[in-house]
Every structure is written in C-alpha cells, then in structure tokens.
Amino acid sequence: MSQLLSNYISSYLNVFNKVINYTIRGASKKTSSSTSYGGKRRPKHRGIRVQHGKYVTPGTILAVQRRIQFHPGLHVGFGRNGNLFAIEAGKVMITCEKADLNWDHTWVQRNYNGRFNQTIYKKYLHVIPEPQHQRFKLIDMV
C-alpha cells in the first residue's frame, strides 16, 4: 500500500513539475521604458514669434514655418528654411492683403486651381523702421 502511494505521489510530482514548467508566463505589461505608444515628442514651436506692434532689431526671427503661411513684407527677409526675419530695426506690423499672384506659373495654377477670378488674401509681416533724427543741417551744396 505504501509503495503504491509513493509511486502515485512521485508520478503526481513529475506531472506537477512539468505543468509548472509550461505554465510560467511573462509580464502582461511592458516596463516603464517601453515606447509602445510612441512616447512624448517635442513640439516644433512654429508660427509667429513676434506679435503686432513689438519692437525688433535686425536679424530677429519673426515667424517659423514649413510651408509658406506668412509672407515677407517691407524690410523682412525670407530664409532658406522658410523663416521670416527682420532686416531693419523697427515695429512689427502684421497685415492681411490681397495677393498678386503670377497665374502663368505652374505652381500657382496647381495650388489655386478654380480660384482665378476670386480675391486671395495672404498674411504679410512688415517691419516699419523708426524715422531718423533730424539733427543735421545742410550747410552748403557742392
């Protein structure tokens, strides 16, 4: 009887060990360093950097953009990457003006297809320089 019981227990343990070896599962959630949902990305901070009526110095970036959303006006430069920057010191003025498009250009025809007789408005950034001082007097003309 005891021999039969010990055989039964040993066979039970062998089966139990095999079941334990096969039923171990891993973690159901990933660790904290996982990036399954992409993680947080840094924003690009594009758009107008200097508001209407603010004073700027030459070289100040006025707007950062990927596609042309804001257009350069008076005393404003257009960088290779699309940034607008001040060429002279003065106050910033943002206006919405009618665009004078070259309708013979293929890019204009492709992007403004069907809007030939409509007035198209664009946002322009201008830098209005301060008037120069009037301290000099004309003494003699050459």
PDB file of C-alpha atoms in Angstrom:
ATOM      1  CA  MET A   1       0.000   0.000   0.000  1.00  0.00           C
ATOM      2  CA  SER A   2       2.747   2.433   0.886  1.00  0.00           C
ATOM      3  CA  GLN A   3       4.641   1.505  -2.273  1.00  0.00           C
ATOM      4  CA  LEU A   4       1.552   2.259  -4.326  1.00  0.00           C
ATOM      5  CA  LEU A   5       1.065   5.569  -2.542  1.00  0.00           C
ATOM      6  CA  SER A   6       4.703   6.582  -3.038  1.00  0.00           C
ATOM      7  CA  ASN A   7       4.508   5.744  -6.775  1.00  0.00           C
ATOM      8  CA  TYR A   8       1.326   7.771  -7.053  1.00  0.00           C
ATOM      9  CA  ILE A   9       2.889  10.765  -5.268  1.00  0.00           C
ATOM     10  CA  SER A  10       6.091  10.606  -7.342  1.00  0.00           C
ATOM     11  CA  SER A  11       4.112  10.456 -10.597  1.00  0.00           C
ATOM     12  CA  TYR A  12       1.929  13.307  -9.371  1.00  0.00           C
ATOM     13  CA  LEU A  13       5.030  15.420  -8.619  1.00  0.00           C
ATOM     14  CA  ASN A  14       6.524  14.669 -12.029  1.00  0.00           C
ATOM     15  CA  VAL A  15       3.321  15.800 -13.728  1.00  0.00           C
ATOM     16  CA  PHE A  16       3.109  18.847 -11.425  1.00  0.00           C
ATOM     17  CA  ASN A  17       6.705  19.884 -12.242  1.00  0.00           C
ATOM     18  CA  LYS A  18       6.013  19.597 -15.964  1.00  0.00           C
ATOM     19  CA  VAL A  19       2.847  21.675 -15.605  1.00  0.00           C
ATOM     20  CA  ILE A  20       4.731  24.317 -13.642  1.00  0.00           C
ATOM     21  CA  ASN A  21       7.457  24.482 -16.296  1.00  0.00           C
ATOM     22  CA  TYR A  22       4.905  25.056 -19.034  1.00  0.00           C
ATOM     23  CA  THR A  23       2.535  27.439 -17.254  1.00  0.00           C
ATOM     24  CA  ILE A  24       5.003  30.152 -16.257  1.00  0.00           C
ATOM     25  CA  ARG A  25       4.019  33.334 -18.077  1.00  0.00           C
ATOM     26  CA  GLY A  26       5.785  36.604 -18.539  1.00  0.00           C
ATOM     27  CA  ALA A  27       4.647  40.053 -17.505  1.00  0.00           C
ATOM     28  CA  SER A  28       1.415  41.216 -19.097  1.00  0.00           C
ATOM     29  CA  LYS A  29       2.561  44.850 -19.202  1.00  0.00           C
ATOM     30  CA  LYS A  30       5.759  46.287 -20.552  1.00  0.00           C
ATOM     31  CA  THR A  31       8.265  48.029 -18.362  1.00  0.00           C
ATOM     32  CA  SER A  32       8.329  51.780 -17.869  1.00  0.00           C
ATOM     33  CA  SER A  33      10.945  52.254 -20.567  1.00  0.00           C
ATOM     34  CA  SER A  34       8.701  50.922 -23.327  1.00  0.00           C
ATOM     35  CA  THR A  35       7.597  53.143 -26.186  1.00  0.00           C
ATOM     36  CA  SER A  36       4.664  51.165 -27.491  1.00  0.00           C
ATOM     37  CA  TYR A  37       2.525  54.309 -27.917  1.00  0.00           C
ATOM     38  CA  GLY A  38       5.310  56.434 -29.353  1.00  0.00           C
ATOM     39  CA  GLY A  39       6.240  58.307 -26.214  1.00  0.00           C
ATOM     40  CA  LYS A  40       6.163  62.087 -25.928  1.00  0.00           C
ATOM     41  CA  ARG A  41       7.619  64.082 -28.770  1.00  0.00           C
ATOM     42  CA  ARG A  42       8.973  67.591 -28.549  1.00  0.00           C
ATOM     43  CA  PRO A  43       6.804  70.266 -30.190  1.00  0.00           C
ATOM     44  CA  LYS A  44       8.291  72.264 -33.041  1.00  0.00           C
ATOM     45  CA  HIS A  45       7.121  75.709 -31.851  1.00  0.00           C
ATOM     46  CA  ARG A  46       6.245  77.017 -35.291  1.00  0.00           C
ATOM     47  CA  GLY A  47       4.267  80.151 -36.036  1.00  0.00           C
ATOM     48  CA  ILE A  48       4.618  83.863 -35.371  1.00  0.00           C
ATOM     49  CA  ARG A  49       7.350  84.635 -32.858  1.00  0.00           C
ATOM     50  CA  VAL A  50       6.886  88.414 -32.536  1.00  0.00           C
ATOM     51  CA  GLN A  51       3.448  89.948 -32.150  1.00  0.00           C
ATOM     52  CA  HIS A  52       1.997  93.025 -33.852  1.00  0.00           C
ATOM     53  CA  GLY A  53       3.372  96.317 -32.541  1.00  0.00           C
ATOM     54  CA  LYS A  54       6.528  94.947 -30.883  1.00  0.00           C
ATOM     55  CA  TYR A  55       9.950  96.491 -31.487  1.00  0.00           C
ATOM     56  CA  VAL A  56      12.576  94.242 -33.128  1.00  0.00           C
ATOM     57  CA  THR A  57      16.249  94.533 -34.010  1.00  0.00           C
ATOM     58  CA  PRO A  58      17.862  93.369 -37.276  1.00  0.00           C
ATOM     59  CA  GLY A  59      18.124  89.595 -37.535  1.00  0.00           C
ATOM     60  CA  THR A  60      15.226  88.841 -35.184  1.00  0.00           C
ATOM     61  CA  ILE A  61      13.174  85.829 -36.298  1.00  0.00           C
ATOM     62  CA  LEU A  62       9.585  86.922 -36.870  1.00  0.00           C
ATOM     63  CA  ALA A  63       7.963  83.620 -37.947  1.00  0.00           C
ATOM     64  CA  VAL A  64       8.950  79.960 -38.223  1.00  0.00           C
ATOM     65  CA  GLN A  65       7.136  77.895 -40.844  1.00  0.00           C
ATOM     66  CA  ARG A  66       7.480  74.784 -43.001  1.00  0.00           C
ATOM     67  CA  ARG A  67       5.111  75.722 -45.808  1.00  0.00           C
ATOM     68  CA  ILE A  68       4.529  79.339 -46.806  1.00  0.00           C
ATOM     69  CA  GLN A  69       1.854  80.563 -44.432  1.00  0.00           C
ATOM     70  CA  PHE A  70       3.217  84.065 -43.754  1.00  0.00           C
ATOM     71  CA  HIS A  71       4.760  86.194 -46.485  1.00  0.00           C
ATOM     72  CA  PRO A  72       7.606  88.730 -46.226  1.00  0.00           C
ATOM     73  CA  GLY A  73       6.677  92.387 -46.442  1.00  0.00           C
ATOM     74  CA  LEU A  74       8.694  95.593 -46.087  1.00  0.00           C
ATOM     75  CA  HIS A  75      12.144  95.138 -44.508  1.00  0.00           C
ATOM     76  CA  VAL A  76      11.543  91.414 -43.908  1.00  0.00           C
ATOM     77  CA  GLY A  77      13.811  88.671 -45.229  1.00  0.00           C
ATOM     78  CA  PHE A  78      12.865  85.152 -46.294  1.00  0.00           C
ATOM     79  CA  GLY A  79      15.289  82.420 -45.130  1.00  0.00           C
ATOM     80  CA  ARG A  80      16.127  79.204 -46.951  1.00  0.00           C
ATOM     81  CA  ASN A  81      14.121  77.156 -44.453  1.00  0.00           C
ATOM     82  CA  GLY A  82      11.067  79.437 -44.730  1.00  0.00           C
ATOM     83  CA  ASN A  83      11.762  81.582 -41.664  1.00  0.00           C
ATOM     84  CA  LEU A  84      10.941  85.286 -41.814  1.00  0.00           C
ATOM     85  CA  PHE A  85      13.427  87.654 -40.175  1.00  0.00           C
ATOM     86  CA  ALA A  86      13.778  91.405 -39.701  1.00  0.00           C
ATOM     87  CA  ILE A  87      16.264  93.233 -41.924  1.00  0.00           C
ATOM     88  CA  GLU A  88      15.994  96.582 -40.125  1.00  0.00           C
ATOM     89  CA  ALA A  89      15.076  97.696 -36.618  1.00  0.00           C
ATOM     90  CA  GLY A  90      11.524  98.883 -36.095  1.00  0.00           C
ATOM     91  CA  LYS A  91       7.981  97.902 -35.177  1.00  0.00           C
ATOM     92  CA  VAL A  92       6.332  94.745 -36.492  1.00  0.00           C
ATOM     93  CA  MET A  93       3.090  95.122 -38.413  1.00  0.00           C
ATOM     94  CA  ILE A  94       1.014  92.112 -39.490  1.00  0.00           C
ATOM     95  CA  THR A  95      -1.454  92.736 -42.300  1.00  0.00           C
ATOM     96  CA  CYS A  96      -3.843  90.732 -44.427  1.00  0.00           C
ATOM     97  CA  GLU A  97      -3.501  91.924 -48.028  1.00  0.00           C
ATOM     98  CA  LYS A  98      -4.628  90.899 -51.473  1.00  0.00           C
ATOM     99  CA  ALA A  99      -2.087  88.624 -53.090  1.00  0.00           C
ATOM    100  CA  ASP A 100      -0.788  89.499 -56.542  1.00  0.00           C
ATOM    101  CA  LEU A 101      -0.192  86.017 -57.941  1.00  0.00           C
ATOM    102  CA  ASN A 102       1.529  85.139 -61.194  1.00  0.00           C
ATOM    103  CA  TRP A 103      -1.190  83.000 -62.820  1.00  0.00           C
ATOM    104  CA  ASP A 104       1.196  81.852 -65.572  1.00  0.00           C
ATOM    105  CA  HIS A 105       3.294  79.940 -63.027  1.00  0.00           C
ATOM    106  CA  THR A 106       2.540  76.206 -62.850  1.00  0.00           C
ATOM    107  CA  TRP A 107       2.775  76.094 -59.035  1.00  0.00           C
ATOM    108  CA  VAL A 108       0.141  78.838 -58.727  1.00  0.00           C
ATOM    109  CA  GLN A 109      -2.101  77.072 -61.229  1.00  0.00           C
ATOM    110  CA  ARG A 110      -1.806  73.797 -59.331  1.00  0.00           C
ATOM    111  CA  ASN A 111      -2.422  75.208 -55.839  1.00  0.00           C
ATOM    112  CA  TYR A 112      -5.066  77.808 -56.711  1.00  0.00           C
ATOM    113  CA  ASN A 113      -6.967  75.835 -59.333  1.00  0.00           C
ATOM    114  CA  GLY A 114     -10.525  77.134 -59.749  1.00  0.00           C
ATOM    115  CA  ARG A 115      -9.880  80.426 -57.907  1.00  0.00           C
ATOM    116  CA  PHE A 116      -8.835  82.525 -60.883  1.00  0.00           C
ATOM    117  CA  ASN A 117     -11.427  85.329 -60.520  1.00  0.00           C
ATOM    118  CA  GLN A 118     -11.502  85.300 -56.710  1.00  0.00           C
ATOM    119  CA  THR A 119      -9.568  87.695 -54.500  1.00  0.00           C
ATOM    120  CA  ILE A 120      -6.994  85.796 -52.467  1.00  0.00           C
ATOM    121  CA  TYR A 121      -5.748  87.257 -49.185  1.00  0.00           C
ATOM    122  CA  LYS A 122      -2.401  86.466 -47.558  1.00  0.00           C
ATOM    123  CA  LYS A 123      -0.821  87.415 -44.220  1.00  0.00           C
ATOM    124  CA  TYR A 124       2.215  89.658 -44.580  1.00  0.00           C
ATOM    125  CA  LEU A 125       4.736  90.643 -41.909  1.00  0.00           C
ATOM    126  CA  HIS A 126       6.277  94.119 -42.206  1.00  0.00           C
ATOM    127  CA  VAL A 127       8.904  95.934 -40.157  1.00  0.00           C
ATOM    128  CA  ILE A 128       8.290  99.685 -40.075  1.00  0.00           C
ATOM    129  CA  PRO A 129      11.562 101.471 -39.217  1.00  0.00           C
ATOM    130  CA  GLU A 130      11.509 104.418 -36.863  1.00  0.00           C
ATOM    131  CA  PRO A 131      12.056 107.795 -38.522  1.00  0.00           C
ATOM    132  CA  GLN A 132      15.632 109.025 -38.384  1.00  0.00           C
ATOM    133  CA  HIS A 133      16.540 112.018 -36.293  1.00  0.00           C
ATOM    134  CA  GLN A 134      16.612 115.461 -37.941  1.00  0.00           C
ATOM    135  CA  ARG A 135      19.682 116.873 -36.158  1.00  0.00           C
ATOM    136  CA  PHE A 136      21.796 117.582 -39.247  1.00  0.00           C
ATOM    137  CA  LYS A 137      21.555 120.858 -41.135  1.00  0.00           C
ATOM    138  CA  LEU A 138      22.508 121.424 -44.742  1.00  0.00           C
ATOM    139  CA  ILE A 139      25.338 123.960 -44.743  1.00  0.00           C
ATOM    140  CA  ASP A 140      26.483 124.095 -48.335  1.00  0.00           C
ATOM    141  CA  MET A 141      25.685 122.267 -51.539  1.00  0.00           C
ATOM    142  CA  VAL A 142      28.529 121.123 -53.736  1.00  0.00           C
TER     143      VAL A 142
END
